[in-house]
Amino acid sequence: MKNLLEIQNAHVYIGSFYILQGISLVVPKGEVTLLLGRNGSGKTTTMKSILGIYPPKEGKIVFKGEEISNLPTHKIVNKGMGYVPDTRRIFGTLTVEQNLVVSMRKGSSREDMQKRLDLIFDLFPDMKGFLKQRAGTLSGGQQQMLAVARALMNENDLLLIDEPTEGLSPLLAKNLIDSLDRLKEFATILLVEQNFRTVSKLGDNYYIFDNGKIVHEGTNMSELIDDKALVAQYLGVSI
Amino acid sequence: MTMQTKRFSPRDYLEENPQVRKLLRITVVIALIIIGGLLVLAAIDVYTWNGFVVRASKSLVNGLALSMLLFLMVSGFFLIFGLCDVINFAHGAFFMLGGFMGFVIYLGTEAVFLDPALPFYLIFGANQFALSVTAFIVSALGAAAVLALIGGGIEFFTIRRLYGNPIAQILLTVGFMFVITQIVEIIWGPSQFSYFIISNSQITYFFISGLLDFGGGLQFAVYRIFLIFLGLAVAGLMFIGFRKTRIGLLVQAGIEDSEMVEALGTDIRKLFTIVFMLGAGLAGLSGAVLVPWIGANSGHGLTYLIFAFVIVVVGGAHYGRLEGTFFGALIVGLSIQFTSYFIPFLENIIVFIIMAIILIVRPGGLTGHE
Ligand SMILES: Nc1ncnc2c1ncn2[C@@H]1O[C@H](COP(=O)(O)OP(=O)(O)OP(=O)(O)O)[C@@H](O)[C@H]1O
Ligand SMILES: [Mg+2]
């Protein structure tokens, strides 16, 4: 099985709004797939429909060869997905450690937890220092580390990461991208990133969204960067 | 040239003049102390010094006992509201039904152990104390369990279908309030009737019925002192449960962002049902252990629902703060008891007066934001 995840012609509504108008994409195992596109083009909605938060009205989503389109969210993620949402959504009243504890699936053992923590501290050594701190008091960069760490508390096959560098300084953003680069060896990644240049070395495949449709796809990030017309049409800053 | 028609705003003026604000604050504090002092002096004048001390200490003990139990009851209301976003209008009715369950289960347990035809007859023999303690524990846990099942059932079979539809939820829980009250009134009659354990008990003995007598009219019902400690103990257990157990942490996280909790792999619907059971169970427990003091009465449903609202609003707990319910419960419980001893004609409206004052001074409640 080459593709870990497949979306086949998904039509997604939020309430009565028709948001994703028949999208199809594949996420090959072991690779990083990028979702690009302007604000409001449907990237976050795509992630949420994979997660079953907005299940598709029509079309199929297949994960590890199994259709998941009609399962409840917790059953979907328990098949091996970790989610890092766009606005971090860490639990501010809990400590960092408690945030990690509630992210671990039922039935995980102490050894499991230690193993996961070792990996997390390896990626983000700073986290050791603020493990006991209330998450609501963390800086933006620390919160983002926590949001990623939460998704690493279980042995996941697929990580859904939505705009991880948003609101971070260029240096912090670069560090985070480096960490994600190292994550590639542990999991397949589906990544949304506005600033596609910062992740160009990371991405193996990309899809460009516009108005709820996929308008372009490819496998060569440097070709994309050089394609000025395409960039201006779909990824340029619109004023 | 344009006309400057800037209207005078006291708030802006105070904002710009910190010294005046400071002075004003000091004046208000002094005025409050003087008013309080005058009230105390007036009370001493009316009731004599001795009478004042007796009333004040009774108000304090009763007030603390009531506060602790109100806290347990409202914690349930708060949890259901915080996690599931459901305003449970049936919560007072859960509490009231918990009272009747406590009453019935207590007498039932007693009857089982006193029935010579049953094999339990000899267990306690003539030991009325042991019998009464057993009946009390069974009644408290039993009432909590019955209400937990009712609450869980209501969530599972009805409310579950209505998440995200607040109007329907309100109508539904109000409906359950009426249904429960009606059923209770069919069985036990309207709110003119209160049911007390001692006057209905076969052995007319309750394990804590004494008075702690310090002479000079300074007497305290031991049971109410017991209630203070019982309430504190349950509150402490709850507190530890929240901090130290996975499920407690999940509930806290869910109060912040339930969709995210589910996206991390927890069956949030199951958690909702558990919290409904816990919340209704707390209402049942507090109702049952208050029965030896206030009796079981079908009118308690509405009264305690209103207390729950006032406590949540006064404490600022609607911002998701459990401490808020604790302070709110203390204020409501103490003020009810103090007014009942000192200004009896205000007893039934004091909570609304306090709520109005606090909301004017701090619109977000005690722990809430401005
Ligand atoms: N809860 C909602 N109700 C109605 N419309 C919504 C809702 N959430 C998103 N939308 C709409 O769906 C469309 C796609 O939104 P989405 O969040 O998927 O975009 P995005 O590509 O992630 O954008 P961004 O880069 O700003 O995060 C937008 O037009 C947005 O207005
Ligand atoms: Mg988005």
PDB file of C-alpha atoms in Angstrom, chain B residues 80-81 84-90 158-176 276 309:
ATOM      1  CA  ILE B  80     -22.607  19.824  33.096  1.00  0.00           C
ATOM      2  CA  PHE B  81     -22.698  23.420  31.924  1.00  0.00           C
ATOM      3  CA  CYS B  84     -21.523  19.871  27.727  1.00  0.00           C
ATOM      4  CA  ASP B  85     -22.708  23.500  27.387  1.00  0.00           C
ATOM      5  CA  VAL B  86     -26.068  22.416  28.724  1.00  0.00           C
ATOM      6  CA  ILE B  87     -27.903  24.606  31.236  1.00  0.00           C
ATOM      7  CA  ASN B  88     -29.567  21.892  33.249  1.00  0.00           C
ATOM      8  CA  PHE B  89     -32.849  23.371  34.460  1.00  0.00           C
ATOM      9  CA  ALA B  90     -33.676  20.003  36.014  1.00  0.00           C
ATOM     10  CA  THR B 158     -32.578  12.674  24.989  1.00  0.00           C
ATOM     11  CA  ILE B 159     -30.012  15.468  25.387  1.00  0.00           C
ATOM     12  CA  ARG B 160     -27.435  13.601  23.283  1.00  0.00           C
ATOM     13  CA  ARG B 161     -29.623  14.225  20.244  1.00  0.00           C
ATOM     14  CA  LEU B 162     -29.798  17.949  20.925  1.00  0.00           C
ATOM     15  CA  TYR B 163     -26.201  19.144  21.308  1.00  0.00           C
ATOM     16  CA  GLY B 164     -25.766  22.433  19.523  1.00  0.00           C
ATOM     17  CA  ASN B 165     -29.451  23.284  19.909  1.00  0.00           C
ATOM     18  CA  PRO B 166     -29.673  25.330  23.121  1.00  0.00           C
ATOM     19  CA  ILE B 167     -33.356  26.235  22.879  1.00  0.00           C
ATOM     20  CA  ALA B 168     -34.365  22.605  22.569  1.00  0.00           C
ATOM     21  CA  GLN B 169     -32.078  21.698  25.477  1.00  0.00           C
ATOM     22  CA  ILE B 170     -33.639  24.341  27.709  1.00  0.00           C
ATOM     23  CA  LEU B 171     -37.153  23.204  26.856  1.00  0.00           C
ATOM     24  CA  LEU B 172     -36.144  19.616  27.453  1.00  0.00           C
ATOM     25  CA  THR B 173     -34.515  20.146  30.849  1.00  0.00           C
ATOM     26  CA  VAL B 174     -37.340  22.447  31.963  1.00  0.00           C
ATOM     27  CA  GLY B 175     -39.692  19.651  30.917  1.00  0.00           C
ATOM     28  CA  PHE B 176     -37.801  17.153  33.047  1.00  0.00           C
ATOM     29  CA  PHE B 276     -23.969  14.068  33.432  1.00  0.00           C
ATOM     30  CA  PHE B 309     -28.056  30.133  39.116  1.00  0.00           C
TER      31      PHE B 309
END
